[in-house]
PDB file of C-alpha atoms in Angstrom:
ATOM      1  CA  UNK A   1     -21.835 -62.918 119.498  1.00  0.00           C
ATOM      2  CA  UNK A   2     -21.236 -59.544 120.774  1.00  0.00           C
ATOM      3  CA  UNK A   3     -19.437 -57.023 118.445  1.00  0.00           C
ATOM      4  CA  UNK A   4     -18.476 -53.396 117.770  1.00  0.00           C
ATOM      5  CA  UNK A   5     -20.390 -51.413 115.773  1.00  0.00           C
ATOM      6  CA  UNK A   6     -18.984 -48.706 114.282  1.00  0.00           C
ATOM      7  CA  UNK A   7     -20.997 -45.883 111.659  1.00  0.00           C
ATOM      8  CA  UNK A   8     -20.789 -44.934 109.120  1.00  0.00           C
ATOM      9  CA  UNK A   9     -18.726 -47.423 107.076  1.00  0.00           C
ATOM     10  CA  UNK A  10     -17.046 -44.231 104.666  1.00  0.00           C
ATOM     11  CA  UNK A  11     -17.165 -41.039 105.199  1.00  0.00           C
ATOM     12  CA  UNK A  12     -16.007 -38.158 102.330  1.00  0.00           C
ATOM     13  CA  UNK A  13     -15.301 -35.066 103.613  1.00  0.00           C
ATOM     14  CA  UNK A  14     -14.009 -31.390 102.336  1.00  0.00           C
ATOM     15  CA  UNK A  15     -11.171 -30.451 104.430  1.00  0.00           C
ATOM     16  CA  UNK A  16     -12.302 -27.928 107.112  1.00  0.00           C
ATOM     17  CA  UNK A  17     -14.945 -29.600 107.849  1.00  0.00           C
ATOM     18  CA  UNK A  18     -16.586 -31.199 111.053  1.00  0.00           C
ATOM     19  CA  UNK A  19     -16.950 -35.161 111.375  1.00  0.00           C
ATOM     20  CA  UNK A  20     -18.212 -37.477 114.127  1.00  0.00           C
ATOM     21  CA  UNK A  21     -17.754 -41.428 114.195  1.00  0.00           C
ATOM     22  CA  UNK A  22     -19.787 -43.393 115.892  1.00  0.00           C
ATOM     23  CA  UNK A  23     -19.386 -46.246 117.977  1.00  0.00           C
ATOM     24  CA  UNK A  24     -21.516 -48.901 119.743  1.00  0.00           C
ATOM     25  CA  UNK A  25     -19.041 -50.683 122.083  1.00  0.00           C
ATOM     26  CA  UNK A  26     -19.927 -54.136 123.595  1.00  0.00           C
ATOM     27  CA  UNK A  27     -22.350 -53.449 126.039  1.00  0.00           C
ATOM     28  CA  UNK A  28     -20.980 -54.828 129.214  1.00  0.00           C
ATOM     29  CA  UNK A  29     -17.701 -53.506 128.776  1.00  0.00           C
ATOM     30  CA  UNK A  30     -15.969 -50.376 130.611  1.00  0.00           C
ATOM     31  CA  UNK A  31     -12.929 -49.567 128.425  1.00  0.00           C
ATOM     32  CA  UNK A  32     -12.997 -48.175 125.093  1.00  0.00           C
ATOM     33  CA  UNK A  33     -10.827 -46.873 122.861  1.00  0.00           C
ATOM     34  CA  UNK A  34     -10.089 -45.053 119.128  1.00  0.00           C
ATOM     35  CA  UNK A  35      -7.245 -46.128 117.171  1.00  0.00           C
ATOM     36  CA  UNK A  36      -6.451 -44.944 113.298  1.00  0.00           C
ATOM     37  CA  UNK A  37      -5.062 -46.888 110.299  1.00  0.00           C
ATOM     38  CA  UNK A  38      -3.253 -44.831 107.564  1.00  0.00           C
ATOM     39  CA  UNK A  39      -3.438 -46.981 104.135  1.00  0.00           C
ATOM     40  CA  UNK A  40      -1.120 -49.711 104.672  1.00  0.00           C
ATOM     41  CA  UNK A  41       0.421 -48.918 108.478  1.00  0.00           C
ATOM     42  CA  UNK A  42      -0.384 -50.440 111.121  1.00  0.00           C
ATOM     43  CA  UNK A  43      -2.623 -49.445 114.164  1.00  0.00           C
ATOM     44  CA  UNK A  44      -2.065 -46.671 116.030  1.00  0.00           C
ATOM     45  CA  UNK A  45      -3.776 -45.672 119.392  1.00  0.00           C
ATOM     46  CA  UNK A  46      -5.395 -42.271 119.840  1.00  0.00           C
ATOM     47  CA  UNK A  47      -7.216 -42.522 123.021  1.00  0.00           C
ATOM     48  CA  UNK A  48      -8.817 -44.028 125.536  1.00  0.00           C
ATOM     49  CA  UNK A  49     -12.080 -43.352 127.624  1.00  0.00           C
ATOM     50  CA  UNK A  50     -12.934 -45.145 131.091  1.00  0.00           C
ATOM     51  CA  UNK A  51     -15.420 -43.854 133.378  1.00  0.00           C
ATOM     52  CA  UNK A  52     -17.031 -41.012 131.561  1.00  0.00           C
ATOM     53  CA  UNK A  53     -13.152 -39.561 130.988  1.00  0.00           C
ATOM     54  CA  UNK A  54     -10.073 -39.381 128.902  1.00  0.00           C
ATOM     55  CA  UNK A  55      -8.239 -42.076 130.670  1.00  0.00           C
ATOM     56  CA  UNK A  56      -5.002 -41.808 128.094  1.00  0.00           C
ATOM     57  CA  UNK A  57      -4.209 -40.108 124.969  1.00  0.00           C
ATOM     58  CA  UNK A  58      -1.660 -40.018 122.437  1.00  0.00           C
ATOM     59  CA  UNK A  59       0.276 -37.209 120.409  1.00  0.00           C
ATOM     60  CA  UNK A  60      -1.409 -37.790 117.555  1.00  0.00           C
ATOM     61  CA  UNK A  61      -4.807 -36.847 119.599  1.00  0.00           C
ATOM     62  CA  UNK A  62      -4.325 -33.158 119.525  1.00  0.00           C
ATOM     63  CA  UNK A  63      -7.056 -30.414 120.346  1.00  0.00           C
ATOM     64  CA  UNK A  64      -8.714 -31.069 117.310  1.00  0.00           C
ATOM     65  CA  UNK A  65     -10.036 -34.381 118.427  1.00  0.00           C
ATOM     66  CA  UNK A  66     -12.510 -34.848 120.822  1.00  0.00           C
ATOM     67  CA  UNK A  67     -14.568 -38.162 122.126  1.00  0.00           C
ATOM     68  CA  UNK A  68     -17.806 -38.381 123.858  1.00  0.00           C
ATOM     69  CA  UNK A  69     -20.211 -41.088 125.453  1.00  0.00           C
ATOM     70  CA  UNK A  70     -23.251 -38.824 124.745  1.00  0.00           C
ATOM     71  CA  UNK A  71     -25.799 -41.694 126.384  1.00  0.00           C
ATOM     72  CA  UNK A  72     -24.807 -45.244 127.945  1.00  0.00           C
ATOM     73  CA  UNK A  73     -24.463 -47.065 124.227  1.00  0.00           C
ATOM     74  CA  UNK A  74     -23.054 -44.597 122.001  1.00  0.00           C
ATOM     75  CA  UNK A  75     -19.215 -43.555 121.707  1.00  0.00           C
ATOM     76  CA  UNK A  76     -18.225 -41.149 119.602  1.00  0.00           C
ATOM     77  CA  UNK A  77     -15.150 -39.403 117.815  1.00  0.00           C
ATOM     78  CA  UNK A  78     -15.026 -35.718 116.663  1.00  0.00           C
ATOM     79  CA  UNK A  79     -12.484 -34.176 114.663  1.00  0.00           C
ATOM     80  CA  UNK A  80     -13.299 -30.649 114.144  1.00  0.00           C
ATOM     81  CA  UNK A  81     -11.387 -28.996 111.329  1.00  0.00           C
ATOM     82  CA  UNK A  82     -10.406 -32.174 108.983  1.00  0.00           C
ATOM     83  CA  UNK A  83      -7.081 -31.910 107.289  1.00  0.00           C
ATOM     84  CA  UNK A  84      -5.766 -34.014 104.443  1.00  0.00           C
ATOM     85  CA  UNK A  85      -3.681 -35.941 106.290  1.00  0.00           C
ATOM     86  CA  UNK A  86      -6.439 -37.089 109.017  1.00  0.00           C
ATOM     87  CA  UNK A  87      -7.382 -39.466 106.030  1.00  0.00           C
ATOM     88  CA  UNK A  88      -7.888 -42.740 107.553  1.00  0.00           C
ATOM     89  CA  UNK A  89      -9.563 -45.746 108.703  1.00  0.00           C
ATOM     90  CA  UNK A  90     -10.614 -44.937 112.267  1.00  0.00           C
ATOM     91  CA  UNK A  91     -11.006 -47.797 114.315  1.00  0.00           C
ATOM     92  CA  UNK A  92     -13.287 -48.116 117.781  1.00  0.00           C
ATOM     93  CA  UNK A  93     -12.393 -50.605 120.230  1.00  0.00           C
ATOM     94  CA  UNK A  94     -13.710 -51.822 123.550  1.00  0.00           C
ATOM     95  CA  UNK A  95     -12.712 -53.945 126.308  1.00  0.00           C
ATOM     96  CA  UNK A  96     -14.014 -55.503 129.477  1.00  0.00           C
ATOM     97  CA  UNK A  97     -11.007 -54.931 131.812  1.00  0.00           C
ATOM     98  CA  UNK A  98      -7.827 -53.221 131.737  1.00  0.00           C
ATOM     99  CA  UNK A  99      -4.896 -54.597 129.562  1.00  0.00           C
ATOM    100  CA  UNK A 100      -6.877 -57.320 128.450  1.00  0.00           C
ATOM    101  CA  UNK A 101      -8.072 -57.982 125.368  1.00  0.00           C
ATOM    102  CA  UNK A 102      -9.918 -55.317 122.893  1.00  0.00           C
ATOM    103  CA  UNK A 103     -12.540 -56.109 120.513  1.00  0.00           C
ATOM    104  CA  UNK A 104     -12.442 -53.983 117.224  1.00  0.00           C
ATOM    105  CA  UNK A 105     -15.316 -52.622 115.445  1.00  0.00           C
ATOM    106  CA  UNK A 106     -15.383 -52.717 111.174  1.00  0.00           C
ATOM    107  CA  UNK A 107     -13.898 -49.594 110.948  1.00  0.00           C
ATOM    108  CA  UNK A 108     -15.031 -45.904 109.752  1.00  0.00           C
ATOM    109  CA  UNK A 109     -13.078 -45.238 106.293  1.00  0.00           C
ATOM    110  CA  UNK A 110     -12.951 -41.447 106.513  1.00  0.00           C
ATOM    111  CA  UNK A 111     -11.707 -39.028 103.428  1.00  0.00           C
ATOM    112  CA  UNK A 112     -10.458 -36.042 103.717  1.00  0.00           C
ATOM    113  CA  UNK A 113     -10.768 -33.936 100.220  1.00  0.00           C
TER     114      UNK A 113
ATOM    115  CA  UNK B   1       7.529 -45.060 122.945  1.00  0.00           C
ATOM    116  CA  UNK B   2       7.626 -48.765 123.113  1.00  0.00           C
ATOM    117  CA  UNK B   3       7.924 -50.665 119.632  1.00  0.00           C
ATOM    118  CA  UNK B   4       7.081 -53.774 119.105  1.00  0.00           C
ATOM    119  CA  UNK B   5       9.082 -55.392 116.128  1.00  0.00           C
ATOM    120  CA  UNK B   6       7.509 -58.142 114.006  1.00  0.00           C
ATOM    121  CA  UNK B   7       9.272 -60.500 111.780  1.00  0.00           C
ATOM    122  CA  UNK B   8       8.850 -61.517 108.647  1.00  0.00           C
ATOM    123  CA  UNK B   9       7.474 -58.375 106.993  1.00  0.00           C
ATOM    124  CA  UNK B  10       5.990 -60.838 104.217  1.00  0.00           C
ATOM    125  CA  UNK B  11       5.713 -65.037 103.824  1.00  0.00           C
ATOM    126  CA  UNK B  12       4.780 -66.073 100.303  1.00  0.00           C
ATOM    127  CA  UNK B  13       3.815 -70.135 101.471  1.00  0.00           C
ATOM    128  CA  UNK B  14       1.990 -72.860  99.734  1.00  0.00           C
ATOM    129  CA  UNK B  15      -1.221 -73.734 100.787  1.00  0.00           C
ATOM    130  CA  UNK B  16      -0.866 -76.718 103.448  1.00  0.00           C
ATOM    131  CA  UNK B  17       2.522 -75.346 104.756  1.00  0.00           C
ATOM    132  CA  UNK B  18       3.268 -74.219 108.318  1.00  0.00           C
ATOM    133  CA  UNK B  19       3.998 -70.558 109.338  1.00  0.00           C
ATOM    134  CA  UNK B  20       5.592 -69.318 111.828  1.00  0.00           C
ATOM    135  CA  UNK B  21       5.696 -65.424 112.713  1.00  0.00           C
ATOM    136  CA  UNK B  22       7.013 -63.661 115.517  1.00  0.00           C
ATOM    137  CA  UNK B  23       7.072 -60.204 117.660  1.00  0.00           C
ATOM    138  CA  UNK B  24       9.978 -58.847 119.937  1.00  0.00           C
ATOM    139  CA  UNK B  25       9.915 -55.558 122.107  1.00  0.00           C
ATOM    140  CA  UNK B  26      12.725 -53.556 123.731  1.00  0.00           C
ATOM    141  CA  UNK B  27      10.337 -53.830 126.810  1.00  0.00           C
ATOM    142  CA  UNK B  28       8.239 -55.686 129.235  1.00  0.00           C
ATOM    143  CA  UNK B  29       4.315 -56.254 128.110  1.00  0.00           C
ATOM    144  CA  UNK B  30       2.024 -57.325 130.269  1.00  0.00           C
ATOM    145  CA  UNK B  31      -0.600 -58.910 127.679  1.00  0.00           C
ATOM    146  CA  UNK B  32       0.076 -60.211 124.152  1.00  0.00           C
ATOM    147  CA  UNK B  33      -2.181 -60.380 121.785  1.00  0.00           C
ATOM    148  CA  UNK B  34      -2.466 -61.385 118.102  1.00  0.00           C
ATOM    149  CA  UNK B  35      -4.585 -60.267 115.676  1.00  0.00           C
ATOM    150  CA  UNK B  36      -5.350 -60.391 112.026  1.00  0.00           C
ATOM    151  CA  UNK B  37      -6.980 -58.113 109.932  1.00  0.00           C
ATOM    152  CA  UNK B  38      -8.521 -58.716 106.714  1.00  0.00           C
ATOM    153  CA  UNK B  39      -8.315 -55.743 103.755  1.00  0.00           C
ATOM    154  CA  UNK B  40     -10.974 -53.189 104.801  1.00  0.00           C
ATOM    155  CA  UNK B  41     -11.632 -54.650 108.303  1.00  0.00           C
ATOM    156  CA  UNK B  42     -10.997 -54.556 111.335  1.00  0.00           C
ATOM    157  CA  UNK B  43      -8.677 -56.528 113.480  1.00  0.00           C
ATOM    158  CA  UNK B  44     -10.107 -59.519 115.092  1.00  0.00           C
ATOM    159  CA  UNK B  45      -8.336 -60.680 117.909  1.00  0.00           C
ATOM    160  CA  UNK B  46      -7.059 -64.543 117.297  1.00  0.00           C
ATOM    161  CA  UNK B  47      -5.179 -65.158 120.894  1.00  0.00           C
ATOM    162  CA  UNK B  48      -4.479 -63.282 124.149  1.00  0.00           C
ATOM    163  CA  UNK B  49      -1.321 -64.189 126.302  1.00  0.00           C
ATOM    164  CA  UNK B  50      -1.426 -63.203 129.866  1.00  0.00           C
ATOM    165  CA  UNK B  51       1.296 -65.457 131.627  1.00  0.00           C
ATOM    166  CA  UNK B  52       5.244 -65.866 130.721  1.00  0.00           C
ATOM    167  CA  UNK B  53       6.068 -69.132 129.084  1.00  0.00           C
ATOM    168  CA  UNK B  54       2.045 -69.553 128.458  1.00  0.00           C
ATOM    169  CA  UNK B  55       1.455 -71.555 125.201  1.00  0.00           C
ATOM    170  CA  UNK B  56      -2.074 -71.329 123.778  1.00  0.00           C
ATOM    171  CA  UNK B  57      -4.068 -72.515 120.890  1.00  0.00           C
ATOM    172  CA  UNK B  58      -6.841 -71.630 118.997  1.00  0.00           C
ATOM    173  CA  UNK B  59      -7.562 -73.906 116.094  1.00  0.00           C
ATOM    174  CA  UNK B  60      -4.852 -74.396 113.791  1.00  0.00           C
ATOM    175  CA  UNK B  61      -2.862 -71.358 115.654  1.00  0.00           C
ATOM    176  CA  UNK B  62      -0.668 -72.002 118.199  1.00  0.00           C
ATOM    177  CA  UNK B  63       1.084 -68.816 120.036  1.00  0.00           C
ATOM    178  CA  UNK B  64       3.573 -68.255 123.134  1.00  0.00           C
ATOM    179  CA  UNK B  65       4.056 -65.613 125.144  1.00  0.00           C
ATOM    180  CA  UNK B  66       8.589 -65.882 125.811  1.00  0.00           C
ATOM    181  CA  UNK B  67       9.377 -65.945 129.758  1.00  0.00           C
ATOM    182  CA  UNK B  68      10.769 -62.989 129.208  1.00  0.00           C
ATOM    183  CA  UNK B  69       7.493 -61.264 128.392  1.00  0.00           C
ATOM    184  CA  UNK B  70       9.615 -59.571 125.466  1.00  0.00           C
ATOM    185  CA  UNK B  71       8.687 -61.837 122.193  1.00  0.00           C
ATOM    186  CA  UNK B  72       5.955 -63.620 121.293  1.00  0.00           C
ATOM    187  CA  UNK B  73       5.600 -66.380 118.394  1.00  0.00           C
ATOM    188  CA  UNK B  74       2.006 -66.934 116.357  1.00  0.00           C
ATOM    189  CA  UNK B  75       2.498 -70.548 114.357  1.00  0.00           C
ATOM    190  CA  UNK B  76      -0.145 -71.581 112.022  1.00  0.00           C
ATOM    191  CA  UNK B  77      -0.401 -75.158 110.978  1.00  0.00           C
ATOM    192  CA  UNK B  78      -1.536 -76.708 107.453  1.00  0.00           C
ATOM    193  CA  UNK B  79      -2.300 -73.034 106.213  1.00  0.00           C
ATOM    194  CA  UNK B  80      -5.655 -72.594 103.930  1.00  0.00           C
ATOM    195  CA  UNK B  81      -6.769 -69.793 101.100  1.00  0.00           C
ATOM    196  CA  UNK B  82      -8.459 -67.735 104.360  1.00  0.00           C
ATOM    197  CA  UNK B  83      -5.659 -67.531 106.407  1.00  0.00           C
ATOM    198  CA  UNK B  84      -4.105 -64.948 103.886  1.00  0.00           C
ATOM    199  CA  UNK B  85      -4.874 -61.702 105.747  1.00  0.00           C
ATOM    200  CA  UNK B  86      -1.849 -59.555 107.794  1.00  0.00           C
ATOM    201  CA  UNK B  87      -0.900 -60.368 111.453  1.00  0.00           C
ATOM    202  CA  UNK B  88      -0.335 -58.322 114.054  1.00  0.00           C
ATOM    203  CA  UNK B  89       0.903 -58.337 117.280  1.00  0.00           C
ATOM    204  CA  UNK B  90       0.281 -55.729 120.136  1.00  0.00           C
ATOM    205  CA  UNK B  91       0.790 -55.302 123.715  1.00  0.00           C
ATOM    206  CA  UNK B  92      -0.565 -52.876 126.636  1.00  0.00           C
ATOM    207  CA  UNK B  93       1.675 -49.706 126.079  1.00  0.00           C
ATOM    208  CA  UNK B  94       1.504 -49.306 130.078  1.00  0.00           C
ATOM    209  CA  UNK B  95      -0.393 -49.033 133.219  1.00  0.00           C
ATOM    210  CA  UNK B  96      -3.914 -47.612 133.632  1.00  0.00           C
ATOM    211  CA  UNK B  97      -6.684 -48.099 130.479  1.00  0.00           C
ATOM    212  CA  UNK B  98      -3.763 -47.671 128.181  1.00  0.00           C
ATOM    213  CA  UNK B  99      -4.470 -48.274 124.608  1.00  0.00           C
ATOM    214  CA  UNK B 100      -2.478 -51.332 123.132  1.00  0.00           C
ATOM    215  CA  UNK B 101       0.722 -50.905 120.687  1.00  0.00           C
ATOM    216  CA  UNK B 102       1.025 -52.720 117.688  1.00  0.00           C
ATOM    217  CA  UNK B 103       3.330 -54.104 115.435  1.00  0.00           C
ATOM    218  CA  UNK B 104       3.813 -53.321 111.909  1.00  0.00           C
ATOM    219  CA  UNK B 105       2.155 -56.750 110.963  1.00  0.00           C
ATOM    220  CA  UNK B 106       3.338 -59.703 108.788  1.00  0.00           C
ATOM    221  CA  UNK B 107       1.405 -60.235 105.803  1.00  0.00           C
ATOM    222  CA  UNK B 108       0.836 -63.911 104.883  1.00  0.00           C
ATOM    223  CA  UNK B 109       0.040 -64.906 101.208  1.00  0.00           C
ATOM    224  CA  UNK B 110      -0.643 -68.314  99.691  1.00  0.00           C
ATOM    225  CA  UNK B 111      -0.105 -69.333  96.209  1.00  0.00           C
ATOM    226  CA  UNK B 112      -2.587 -71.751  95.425  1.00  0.00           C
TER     227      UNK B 112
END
């Protein structure tokens, strides 16, 4: 069965510093999407990407964050100056239409020390 | 932003008992869809509602999507040892290739 793929599974990194998450969406889809996890919250949405754009974005998406489809498999995430608080699991997501329903990836457990 | 509000928070059931969950908004959604997410995964999707009044299963879980497209209920029948995980509910947040909102989940525990 299709799935998400999502590397790498943790990440540790000193704040400051640059990180990218990577993301294999299902490959006949045309929506895709990063959402984050704080320990023991629920989901929240940080953007979405639909023909080679930024199709939405939330507040928490601010100019450190930045997502790319660098080929026509690969999705990523950057953050570019980690802070403590971007601690997270970060979540990729893809789905074959709009408003319908998203397939999640395993997840990208990213720490921020 | 919209909100979606899930009820109960927690459900501490025997194994073999029914559950029954549920998700209200302050607005109109579109799509409902249920999830649940095991500790250190991701969500996987369980059911997707598309119509008002639509009633679907999937298994042992049975979910409805209210006529007034504001509530939602996910009921799981003769609950086993796997089904402990938490549930969440989430919706479209709006037009376009908007990204979904979700609830705060229920978490579901069985004592053996």
């Amino acid at each position: 069965e299709p799935e998400v793929t999502q590397t790498p599974s943790h990440q540790v990194t000193q704040m400051g510093q640059e990180v990218i998450l990577r993301c294999v969406p299902i490959s006949n889809h045309l929506y895709f999407y990063w959402y984050r996890q704080i320990l023991g919250q629920k989901v929240e949405f940080l953007v979405s990407f639909y023909n080679n754009e930024i199709s939405e974005k939330s507040e928490i998406f601010d100019d450190q964050f930045s997502v790319e489809r660098p080929d026509g498999s690969n999705f990523t995430l950057k953050i570019r100056s980690t802070k403590l608080e971007d601690s997270a699991m970060y979540f990729c997501a893809s789905s074959a239409l709009d408003e319908t329903e998203a397939f999640f990836g395993q997840g990208t457990r990213l720490t921020v020390v | 932003g919209q909100q979606l509000n899930q009820s109960p928070q927690s459900m501490f059931i025997q194994e073999g008992e029914d559950v029954s969950m549920n998700c209200t908004s302050s607005s109109i959604f579109n799509t409902w869809l249920w999830y649940k997410q095991d500790p250190g995964e991701g969500p996987v999707l369980l059911i997707a509602l598309y119509k008002a009044g639509e009633l679907t299963s999937n298994g042992r879980l049975t979910a409805q999507f209210g006529i007034t497209r504001k509530d939602s209920f996910l009921n799981i029948s003769a609950s086993i040892p796997s089904d402990v995980g938490i549930y969440f509910c989430a919706g479209p947040s709006g037009g376009g290739a908007d990204g979904l909102t979700f609830g705060k989940g229920t978490h579901l525990i069985i004592q053996p």
